[in-house]
Amino acid sequence: MESQSECYFNIPVLLISTIVSFLSVHSTIIEKPVFKWLNKQTGKERELQLQKLALKNEQSSLSMVDEFAKYSKLQRRINVIDRELEQIKGDKPTNSFVVQLGFTYGVKLVFALLLILLSLYYRYTPVLYLGDKISLTPFTNFICYPNDANYVSFYFWAMCCVTVARLI
């Protein structure tokens, strides 16, 4: 590395490391939309929900005491629809606790492995250069490893990004 007098940033490496570090900590940013998409209602579910809502509205207009037979008949139809909805929801694979847990930790594992691979790939690429005017004297080896003095390494930058992301 050649000596320079002013600061510079390696923008692509800086952005990649920051984004992957942040996503490795806050993987729910990806998990929530995926689970929402996987658990979206089917046409059959929407139709059953509409039927249930119509029956509930009709039932609310009746007096339970005066028209008990009609009220209980509507309640039985609502119960049948509830069972069908539970059956449909139970058939979805994403409702399994094991699937949800596996997906949650799988996403975290993917980002952790990606961060490790990027650390290996960019190990000799400095993220930024602080200039000759700034001295990192007691921590130079820790911040710069394996680069020259006053260069911030990928390792250190990723570690700082993960720490800040956890604090947020």
PDB file of C-alpha atoms in Angstrom:
ATOM      1  CA  MET A   1       0.000   0.000   0.000  1.00  0.00           C
ATOM      2  CA  GLU A   2       1.339   3.396  -0.888  1.00  0.00           C
ATOM      3  CA  SER A   3       1.348   6.231   1.600  1.00  0.00           C
ATOM      4  CA  GLN A   4      -1.222   8.961   1.068  1.00  0.00           C
ATOM      5  CA  SER A   5      -1.882  12.160   2.959  1.00  0.00           C
ATOM      6  CA  GLU A   6      -5.688  12.273   2.746  1.00  0.00           C
ATOM      7  CA  CYS A   7      -8.526   9.898   3.648  1.00  0.00           C
ATOM      8  CA  TYR A   8     -10.207   7.677   1.095  1.00  0.00           C
ATOM      9  CA  PHE A   9     -12.980   5.078   1.177  1.00  0.00           C
ATOM     10  CA  ASN A  10     -13.301   1.824  -0.739  1.00  0.00           C
ATOM     11  CA  ILE A  11     -17.024   2.434  -1.349  1.00  0.00           C
ATOM     12  CA  PRO A  12     -18.082  -1.018  -2.718  1.00  0.00           C
ATOM     13  CA  VAL A  13     -16.364  -2.919   0.098  1.00  0.00           C
ATOM     14  CA  LEU A  14     -17.639  -0.427   2.654  1.00  0.00           C
ATOM     15  CA  LEU A  15     -21.251  -0.802   1.481  1.00  0.00           C
ATOM     16  CA  ILE A  16     -21.133  -4.582   1.119  1.00  0.00           C
ATOM     17  CA  SER A  17     -19.627  -5.123   4.545  1.00  0.00           C
ATOM     18  CA  THR A  18     -21.997  -2.686   6.230  1.00  0.00           C
ATOM     19  CA  ILE A  19     -25.143  -4.110   4.624  1.00  0.00           C
ATOM     20  CA  VAL A  20     -24.257  -7.765   5.216  1.00  0.00           C
ATOM     21  CA  SER A  21     -23.213  -7.031   8.811  1.00  0.00           C
ATOM     22  CA  PHE A  22     -26.470  -5.203   9.490  1.00  0.00           C
ATOM     23  CA  LEU A  23     -28.588  -7.945   7.872  1.00  0.00           C
ATOM     24  CA  SER A  24     -26.756 -10.668   9.802  1.00  0.00           C
ATOM     25  CA  VAL A  25     -27.960  -9.045  13.018  1.00  0.00           C
ATOM     26  CA  HIS A  26     -31.391  -7.850  11.838  1.00  0.00           C
ATOM     27  CA  SER A  27     -32.427 -10.805   9.687  1.00  0.00           C
ATOM     28  CA  THR A  28     -36.066 -10.253  10.637  1.00  0.00           C
ATOM     29  CA  ILE A  29     -36.113  -7.579   7.935  1.00  0.00           C
ATOM     30  CA  ILE A  30     -36.093 -10.484   5.475  1.00  0.00           C
ATOM     31  CA  GLU A  31     -37.928 -13.088   7.557  1.00  0.00           C
ATOM     32  CA  LYS A  32     -41.136 -11.140   8.179  1.00  0.00           C
ATOM     33  CA  PRO A  33     -42.019 -10.435   4.515  1.00  0.00           C
ATOM     34  CA  VAL A  34     -41.186 -14.024   3.535  1.00  0.00           C
ATOM     35  CA  PHE A  35     -43.385 -15.477   6.294  1.00  0.00           C
ATOM     36  CA  LYS A  36     -46.143 -13.027   5.412  1.00  0.00           C
ATOM     37  CA  TRP A  37     -45.934 -14.122   1.778  1.00  0.00           C
ATOM     38  CA  LEU A  38     -45.901 -17.820   2.700  1.00  0.00           C
ATOM     39  CA  ASN A  39     -48.865 -17.419   5.068  1.00  0.00           C
ATOM     40  CA  LYS A  40     -51.036 -15.277   2.825  1.00  0.00           C
ATOM     41  CA  GLN A  41     -54.665 -16.333   2.565  1.00  0.00           C
ATOM     42  CA  THR A  42     -55.789 -18.519  -0.287  1.00  0.00           C
ATOM     43  CA  GLY A  43     -58.970 -17.847  -2.235  1.00  0.00           C
ATOM     44  CA  LYS A  44     -60.762 -20.572  -0.279  1.00  0.00           C
ATOM     45  CA  GLU A  45     -59.728 -18.980   3.030  1.00  0.00           C
ATOM     46  CA  ARG A  46     -60.915 -15.541   1.936  1.00  0.00           C
ATOM     47  CA  GLU A  47     -64.244 -17.000   0.799  1.00  0.00           C
ATOM     48  CA  LEU A  48     -64.717 -18.799   4.129  1.00  0.00           C
ATOM     49  CA  GLN A  49     -63.813 -15.636   6.062  1.00  0.00           C
ATOM     50  CA  LEU A  50     -66.398 -13.654   4.094  1.00  0.00           C
ATOM     51  CA  GLN A  51     -69.048 -16.318   4.742  1.00  0.00           C
ATOM     52  CA  LYS A  52     -68.192 -16.307   8.437  1.00  0.00           C
ATOM     53  CA  LEU A  53     -68.418 -12.512   8.579  1.00  0.00           C
ATOM     54  CA  ALA A  54     -71.816 -12.544   6.856  1.00  0.00           C
ATOM     55  CA  LEU A  55     -73.108 -15.186   9.268  1.00  0.00           C
ATOM     56  CA  LYS A  56     -71.765 -13.246  12.268  1.00  0.00           C
ATOM     57  CA  ASN A  57     -73.501 -10.085  11.039  1.00  0.00           C
ATOM     58  CA  GLU A  58     -76.747 -11.971  10.570  1.00  0.00           C
ATOM     59  CA  GLN A  59     -76.360 -13.564  13.986  1.00  0.00           C
ATOM     60  CA  SER A  60     -75.705 -10.203  15.675  1.00  0.00           C
ATOM     61  CA  SER A  61     -78.995  -8.886  14.349  1.00  0.00           C
ATOM     62  CA  LEU A  62     -80.900 -11.715  16.099  1.00  0.00           C
ATOM     63  CA  SER A  63     -81.914 -11.841  19.713  1.00  0.00           C
ATOM     64  CA  MET A  64     -80.448 -14.936  21.339  1.00  0.00           C
ATOM     65  CA  VAL A  65     -83.377 -15.272  23.740  1.00  0.00           C
ATOM     66  CA  ASP A  66     -86.223 -14.640  21.294  1.00  0.00           C
ATOM     67  CA  GLU A  67     -84.885 -16.545  18.277  1.00  0.00           C
ATOM     68  CA  PHE A  68     -82.700 -19.175  19.932  1.00  0.00           C
ATOM     69  CA  ALA A  69     -83.213 -21.879  17.273  1.00  0.00           C
ATOM     70  CA  LYS A  70     -82.201 -19.605  14.399  1.00  0.00           C
ATOM     71  CA  TYR A  71     -79.319 -18.149  16.447  1.00  0.00           C
ATOM     72  CA  SER A  72     -77.894 -21.589  17.332  1.00  0.00           C
ATOM     73  CA  LYS A  73     -78.291 -22.809  13.724  1.00  0.00           C
ATOM     74  CA  LEU A  74     -76.153 -19.866  12.559  1.00  0.00           C
ATOM     75  CA  GLN A  75     -73.647 -20.608  15.333  1.00  0.00           C
ATOM     76  CA  ARG A  76     -73.300 -24.228  14.148  1.00  0.00           C
ATOM     77  CA  ARG A  77     -72.622 -23.009  10.596  1.00  0.00           C
ATOM     78  CA  ILE A  78     -69.999 -20.595  11.956  1.00  0.00           C
ATOM     79  CA  ASN A  79     -68.372 -23.446  13.911  1.00  0.00           C
ATOM     80  CA  VAL A  80     -68.201 -25.581  10.734  1.00  0.00           C
ATOM     81  CA  ILE A  81     -66.484 -22.715   8.907  1.00  0.00           C
ATOM     82  CA  ASP A  82     -64.062 -22.264  11.830  1.00  0.00           C
ATOM     83  CA  ARG A  83     -63.111 -25.956  11.652  1.00  0.00           C
ATOM     84  CA  GLU A  84     -62.533 -25.696   7.895  1.00  0.00           C
ATOM     85  CA  LEU A  85     -60.337 -22.643   8.400  1.00  0.00           C
ATOM     86  CA  GLU A  86     -58.327 -24.424  11.088  1.00  0.00           C
ATOM     87  CA  GLN A  87     -57.912 -27.414   8.759  1.00  0.00           C
ATOM     88  CA  ILE A  88     -56.644 -25.186   5.940  1.00  0.00           C
ATOM     89  CA  LYS A  89     -54.259 -23.328   8.262  1.00  0.00           C
ATOM     90  CA  GLY A  90     -53.022 -26.608   9.748  1.00  0.00           C
ATOM     91  CA  ASP A  91     -52.184 -27.937   6.291  1.00  0.00           C
ATOM     92  CA  LYS A  92     -49.765 -25.070   5.603  1.00  0.00           C
ATOM     93  CA  PRO A  93     -46.141 -26.145   6.139  1.00  0.00           C
ATOM     94  CA  THR A  94     -45.082 -22.733   7.484  1.00  0.00           C
ATOM     95  CA  ASN A  95     -47.207 -23.114  10.606  1.00  0.00           C
ATOM     96  CA  SER A  96     -44.812 -25.738  11.948  1.00  0.00           C
ATOM     97  CA  PHE A  97     -42.623 -24.497  14.794  1.00  0.00           C
ATOM     98  CA  VAL A  98     -39.669 -26.450  13.410  1.00  0.00           C
ATOM     99  CA  VAL A  99     -40.024 -24.797   9.977  1.00  0.00           C
ATOM    100  CA  GLN A 100     -40.217 -21.321  11.487  1.00  0.00           C
ATOM    101  CA  LEU A 101     -37.236 -21.957  13.756  1.00  0.00           C
ATOM    102  CA  GLY A 102     -35.246 -23.531  10.921  1.00  0.00           C
ATOM    103  CA  PHE A 103     -35.961 -20.640   8.573  1.00  0.00           C
ATOM    104  CA  THR A 104     -35.129 -18.040  11.211  1.00  0.00           C
ATOM    105  CA  TYR A 105     -31.765 -19.561  12.073  1.00  0.00           C
ATOM    106  CA  GLY A 106     -31.141 -20.578   8.467  1.00  0.00           C
ATOM    107  CA  VAL A 107     -31.271 -16.938   7.373  1.00  0.00           C
ATOM    108  CA  LYS A 108     -28.924 -15.977  10.216  1.00  0.00           C
ATOM    109  CA  LEU A 109     -26.558 -18.782   9.223  1.00  0.00           C
ATOM    110  CA  VAL A 110     -26.548 -17.717   5.561  1.00  0.00           C
ATOM    111  CA  PHE A 111     -25.608 -14.152   6.478  1.00  0.00           C
ATOM    112  CA  ALA A 112     -22.963 -15.326   8.948  1.00  0.00           C
ATOM    113  CA  LEU A 113     -21.410 -17.583   6.297  1.00  0.00           C
ATOM    114  CA  LEU A 114     -21.581 -14.759   3.757  1.00  0.00           C
ATOM    115  CA  LEU A 115     -19.779 -12.486   6.200  1.00  0.00           C
ATOM    116  CA  ILE A 116     -17.079 -15.118   6.742  1.00  0.00           C
ATOM    117  CA  LEU A 117     -16.636 -15.612   2.978  1.00  0.00           C
ATOM    118  CA  LEU A 118     -16.442 -11.867   2.406  1.00  0.00           C
ATOM    119  CA  SER A 119     -13.904 -11.586   5.222  1.00  0.00           C
ATOM    120  CA  LEU A 120     -11.748 -14.188   3.509  1.00  0.00           C
ATOM    121  CA  TYR A 121     -12.169 -12.603   0.073  1.00  0.00           C
ATOM    122  CA  TYR A 122     -11.479  -9.032   1.206  1.00  0.00           C
ATOM    123  CA  ARG A 123      -8.888  -9.814   3.886  1.00  0.00           C
ATOM    124  CA  TYR A 124      -6.158  -7.809   2.125  1.00  0.00           C
ATOM    125  CA  THR A 125      -8.487  -5.061   0.887  1.00  0.00           C
ATOM    126  CA  PRO A 126      -8.641  -2.036   3.190  1.00  0.00           C
ATOM    127  CA  VAL A 127     -12.080  -0.530   3.690  1.00  0.00           C
ATOM    128  CA  LEU A 128     -10.784   2.965   4.310  1.00  0.00           C
ATOM    129  CA  TYR A 129      -7.559   4.898   4.734  1.00  0.00           C
ATOM    130  CA  LEU A 130      -7.395   7.419   7.551  1.00  0.00           C
ATOM    131  CA  GLY A 131      -4.471   9.489   6.282  1.00  0.00           C
ATOM    132  CA  ASP A 132      -1.059  10.201   7.775  1.00  0.00           C
ATOM    133  CA  LYS A 133      -2.350  12.883  10.138  1.00  0.00           C
ATOM    134  CA  ILE A 134      -4.282  10.343  12.226  1.00  0.00           C
ATOM    135  CA  SER A 135      -2.405   7.941  14.460  1.00  0.00           C
ATOM    136  CA  LEU A 136      -3.995   4.735  15.744  1.00  0.00           C
ATOM    137  CA  THR A 137      -0.928   4.022  17.882  1.00  0.00           C
ATOM    138  CA  PRO A 138      -2.101   1.738  20.657  1.00  0.00           C
ATOM    139  CA  PHE A 139      -4.554  -0.134  18.418  1.00  0.00           C
ATOM    140  CA  THR A 140      -2.797  -0.021  15.044  1.00  0.00           C
ATOM    141  CA  ASN A 141      -2.247  -3.760  14.737  1.00  0.00           C
ATOM    142  CA  PHE A 142      -5.794  -4.562  15.802  1.00  0.00           C
ATOM    143  CA  ILE A 143      -7.487  -2.089  13.444  1.00  0.00           C
ATOM    144  CA  CYS A 144      -5.189  -2.503  10.445  1.00  0.00           C
ATOM    145  CA  TYR A 145      -4.444  -6.250  10.410  1.00  0.00           C
ATOM    146  CA  PRO A 146      -3.380  -7.533   7.816  1.00  0.00           C
ATOM    147  CA  ASN A 147      -2.910  -4.145   6.074  1.00  0.00           C
ATOM    148  CA  ASP A 148      -0.423  -1.311   6.601  1.00  0.00           C
ATOM    149  CA  ALA A 149      -0.772   1.355   9.283  1.00  0.00           C
ATOM    150  CA  ASN A 150      -3.767   3.739   9.132  1.00  0.00           C
ATOM    151  CA  TYR A 151      -5.777   1.413   6.898  1.00  0.00           C
ATOM    152  CA  VAL A 152      -8.964   0.013   8.430  1.00  0.00           C
ATOM    153  CA  SER A 153      -9.273  -3.683   7.613  1.00  0.00           C
ATOM    154  CA  PHE A 154     -12.402  -5.522   6.521  1.00  0.00           C
ATOM    155  CA  TYR A 155     -12.345  -7.609   9.705  1.00  0.00           C
ATOM    156  CA  PHE A 156     -12.360  -4.597  11.990  1.00  0.00           C
ATOM    157  CA  TRP A 157     -14.989  -2.760   9.952  1.00  0.00           C
ATOM    158  CA  ALA A 158     -17.331  -5.781   9.894  1.00  0.00           C
ATOM    159  CA  MET A 159     -16.874  -6.272  13.637  1.00  0.00           C
ATOM    160  CA  CYS A 160     -17.716  -2.600  14.272  1.00  0.00           C
ATOM    161  CA  CYS A 161     -20.784  -2.779  11.985  1.00  0.00           C
ATOM    162  CA  VAL A 162     -22.124  -5.872  13.745  1.00  0.00           C
ATOM    163  CA  THR A 163     -21.597  -4.244  17.141  1.00  0.00           C
ATOM    164  CA  VAL A 164     -23.386  -1.039  16.088  1.00  0.00           C
ATOM    165  CA  ALA A 165     -26.215  -3.048  14.494  1.00  0.00           C
ATOM    166  CA  ARG A 166     -26.745  -4.917  17.771  1.00  0.00           C
ATOM    167  CA  LEU A 167     -26.871  -1.634  19.663  1.00  0.00           C
ATOM    168  CA  ILE A 168     -29.564  -0.253  17.342  1.00  0.00           C
TER     169      ILE A 168
END
